[in-house]
C-alpha positions as MATLAB code, in Angstrom:
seq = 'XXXXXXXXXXXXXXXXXXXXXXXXXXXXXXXXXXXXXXXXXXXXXXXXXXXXXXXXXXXXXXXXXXXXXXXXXXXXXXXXXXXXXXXXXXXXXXXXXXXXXXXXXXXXXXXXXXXXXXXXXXXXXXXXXXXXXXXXXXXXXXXXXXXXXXXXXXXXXXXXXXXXXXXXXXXXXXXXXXXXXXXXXXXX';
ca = [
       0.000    0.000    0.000;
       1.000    3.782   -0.378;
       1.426    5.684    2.574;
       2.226    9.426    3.128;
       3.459   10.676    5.662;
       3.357   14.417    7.441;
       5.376   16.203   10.189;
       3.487   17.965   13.146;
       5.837   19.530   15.969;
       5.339   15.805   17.829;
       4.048   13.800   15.329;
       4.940   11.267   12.427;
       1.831   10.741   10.628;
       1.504    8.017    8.706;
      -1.340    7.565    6.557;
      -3.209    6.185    3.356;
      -3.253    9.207    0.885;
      -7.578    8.746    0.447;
      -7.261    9.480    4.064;
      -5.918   13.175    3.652;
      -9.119   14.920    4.477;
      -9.000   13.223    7.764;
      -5.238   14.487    8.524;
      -5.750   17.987   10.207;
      -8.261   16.569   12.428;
      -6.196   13.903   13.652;
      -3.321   15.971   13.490;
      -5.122   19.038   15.554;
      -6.194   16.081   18.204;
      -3.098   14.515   18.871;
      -1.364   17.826   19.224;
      -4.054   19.219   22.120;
      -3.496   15.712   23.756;
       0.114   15.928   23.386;
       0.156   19.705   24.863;
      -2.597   18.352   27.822;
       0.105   14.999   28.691;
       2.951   17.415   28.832;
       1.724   19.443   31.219;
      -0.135   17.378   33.153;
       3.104   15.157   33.548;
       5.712   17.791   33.102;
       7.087   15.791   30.674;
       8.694   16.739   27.020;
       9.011   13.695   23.933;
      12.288   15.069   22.687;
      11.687   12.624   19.485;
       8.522   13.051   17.015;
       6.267   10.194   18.063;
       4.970    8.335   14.985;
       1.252    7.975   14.918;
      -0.600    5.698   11.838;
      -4.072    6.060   11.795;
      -6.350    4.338    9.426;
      -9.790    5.554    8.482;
     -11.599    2.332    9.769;
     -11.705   -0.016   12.553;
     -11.263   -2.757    9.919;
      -8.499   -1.372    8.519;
      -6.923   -0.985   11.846;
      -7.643   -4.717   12.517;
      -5.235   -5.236    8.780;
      -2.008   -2.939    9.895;
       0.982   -5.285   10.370;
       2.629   -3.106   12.896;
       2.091   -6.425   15.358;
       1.798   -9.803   13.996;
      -0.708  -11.816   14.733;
      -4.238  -11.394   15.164;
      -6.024   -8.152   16.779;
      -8.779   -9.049   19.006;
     -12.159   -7.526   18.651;
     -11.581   -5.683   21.582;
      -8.587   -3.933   21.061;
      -9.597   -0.153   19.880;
      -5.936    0.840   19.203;
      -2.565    0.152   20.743;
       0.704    2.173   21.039;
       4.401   -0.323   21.205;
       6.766   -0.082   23.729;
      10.196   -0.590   21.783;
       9.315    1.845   18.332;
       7.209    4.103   20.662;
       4.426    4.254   17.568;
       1.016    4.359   18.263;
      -1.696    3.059   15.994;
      -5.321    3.764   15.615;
      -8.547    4.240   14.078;
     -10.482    7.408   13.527;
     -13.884    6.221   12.640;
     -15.471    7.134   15.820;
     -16.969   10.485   17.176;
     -14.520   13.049   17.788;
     -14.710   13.318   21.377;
     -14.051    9.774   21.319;
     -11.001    9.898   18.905;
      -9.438   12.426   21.190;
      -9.459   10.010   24.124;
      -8.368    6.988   22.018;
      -5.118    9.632   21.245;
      -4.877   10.396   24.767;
      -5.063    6.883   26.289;
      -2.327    5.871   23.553;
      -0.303    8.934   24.138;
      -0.120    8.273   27.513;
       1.169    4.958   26.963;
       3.657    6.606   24.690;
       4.671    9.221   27.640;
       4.697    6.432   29.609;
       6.970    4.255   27.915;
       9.811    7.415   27.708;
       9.390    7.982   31.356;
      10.113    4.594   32.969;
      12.370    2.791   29.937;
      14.289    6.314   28.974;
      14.687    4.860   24.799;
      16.328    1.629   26.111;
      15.343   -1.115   24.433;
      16.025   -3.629   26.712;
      14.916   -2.087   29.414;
      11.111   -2.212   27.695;
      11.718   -5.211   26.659;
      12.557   -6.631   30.224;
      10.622   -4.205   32.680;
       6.910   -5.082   33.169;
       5.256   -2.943   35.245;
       1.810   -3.962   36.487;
      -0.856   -3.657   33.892;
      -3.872   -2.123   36.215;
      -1.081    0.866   36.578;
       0.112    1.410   32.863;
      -3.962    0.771   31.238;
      -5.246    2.479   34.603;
      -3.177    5.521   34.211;
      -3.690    5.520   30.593;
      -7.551    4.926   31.077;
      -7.764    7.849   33.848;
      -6.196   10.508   31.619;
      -8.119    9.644   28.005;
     -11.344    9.482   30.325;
     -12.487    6.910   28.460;
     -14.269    5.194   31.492;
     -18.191    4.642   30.135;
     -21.504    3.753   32.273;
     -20.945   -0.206   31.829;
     -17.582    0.018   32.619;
     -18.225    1.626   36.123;
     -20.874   -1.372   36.654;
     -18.007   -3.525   35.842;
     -16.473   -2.306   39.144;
     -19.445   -1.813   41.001;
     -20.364   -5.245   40.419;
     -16.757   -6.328   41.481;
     -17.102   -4.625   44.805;
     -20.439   -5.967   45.450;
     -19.220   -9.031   44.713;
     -15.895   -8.706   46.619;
     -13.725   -9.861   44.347;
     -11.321   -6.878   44.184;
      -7.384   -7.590   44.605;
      -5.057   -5.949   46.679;
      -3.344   -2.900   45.100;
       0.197   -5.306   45.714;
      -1.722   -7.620   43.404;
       0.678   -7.486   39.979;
      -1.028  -10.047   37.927;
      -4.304   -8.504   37.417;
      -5.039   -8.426   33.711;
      -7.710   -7.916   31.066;
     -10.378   -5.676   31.139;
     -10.009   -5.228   34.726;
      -6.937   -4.016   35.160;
      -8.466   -1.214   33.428;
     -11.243   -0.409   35.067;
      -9.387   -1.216   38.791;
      -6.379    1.165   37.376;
      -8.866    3.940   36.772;
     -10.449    3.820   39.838;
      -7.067    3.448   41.649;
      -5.871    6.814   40.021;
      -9.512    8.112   40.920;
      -8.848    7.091   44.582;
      -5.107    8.791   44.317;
      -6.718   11.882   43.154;
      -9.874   12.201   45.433;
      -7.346   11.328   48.294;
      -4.219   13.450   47.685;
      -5.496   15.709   44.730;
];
């Protein structure tokens, strides 16, 4: 396929060229979210972070970025070693904004704690309720059903301790989010 590519102040965007009406959008998006991280985190990329965005979920589920099969699930993801983040855009715009964020965050994330070494992201796991939690909590991206999720959890008592590393899947989302909630309401 032909790609194009364009240069923002953070950004590498990569992109199909019948996708060019899309690019300031995307492009305007990921640079507020960008601006929003830095801040928040007091943080600077020093390298342009490459972002490929297709226009469709389906062609998201194509890309070849990661081999193997995407599960239905998965909205978009950002890698650890080339730092790139991949997504669709065929959703509402407040909703592509936090799909940036959440990946951006990952992004900021993964040039915080591994510092561009390789092996160090290779080797370093750190618990996934605190990198999809974090990530989660920033985006916003916590819906009505998702906070049931929990609710029903807690009712339910099934929520692991905070020490608990090994808590995975959707619910190391939702128990992340609420865990940076809980930081916040607590110590602001």
């Amino acid at each position: 396929f032909d790609w194009k590519t364009y240069r923002s102040p953070h950004f590498v965007v990569h992109y199909y060229p019948e996708e060019e009406v899309l690019l300031p959008k995307v492009v305007s998006l990921a640079e507020s979210a960008y601006d929003e991280l830095s801040r928040k985190l007091d943080f600077q990329i020093q390298e342009t972070i490459p972002l490929i965005f297709y226009k469709t979920h389906s062609e998201f589920e194509q890309n070849n970025v990661i081999l193997g099969f995407i599960p239905e699930g998965v909205g978009a993801f950002a890698t650890p070693v080339r730092y790139r983040m991949v997504l669709p855009v065929d959703l509402p715009d407040r909703e592509v904004y936090a799909l940036i964020k959440h990946e951006l965050t990952h992004i900021f994330q993964y040039h915080i704690l591994f510092s561009g070494n390789i092996s160090r992201s290779l080797a370093t796991r750190p618990p996934l309720w605190l990198m999809e939690g974090m990530a989660s909590y920033f985006a916003k991206d916590e819906s009505t059903s998702d906070k049931m999720f929990l609710r029903d959890a807690v009712v339910n008592d099934i929520i692991p301790p905070i020490t608990n590393s090994n808590i995975g899947g959707f619910f190391a989302y939702r128990f992340g989010h609420a865990a940076f909630e809980f930081m916040e309401d607590r110590w602001g």
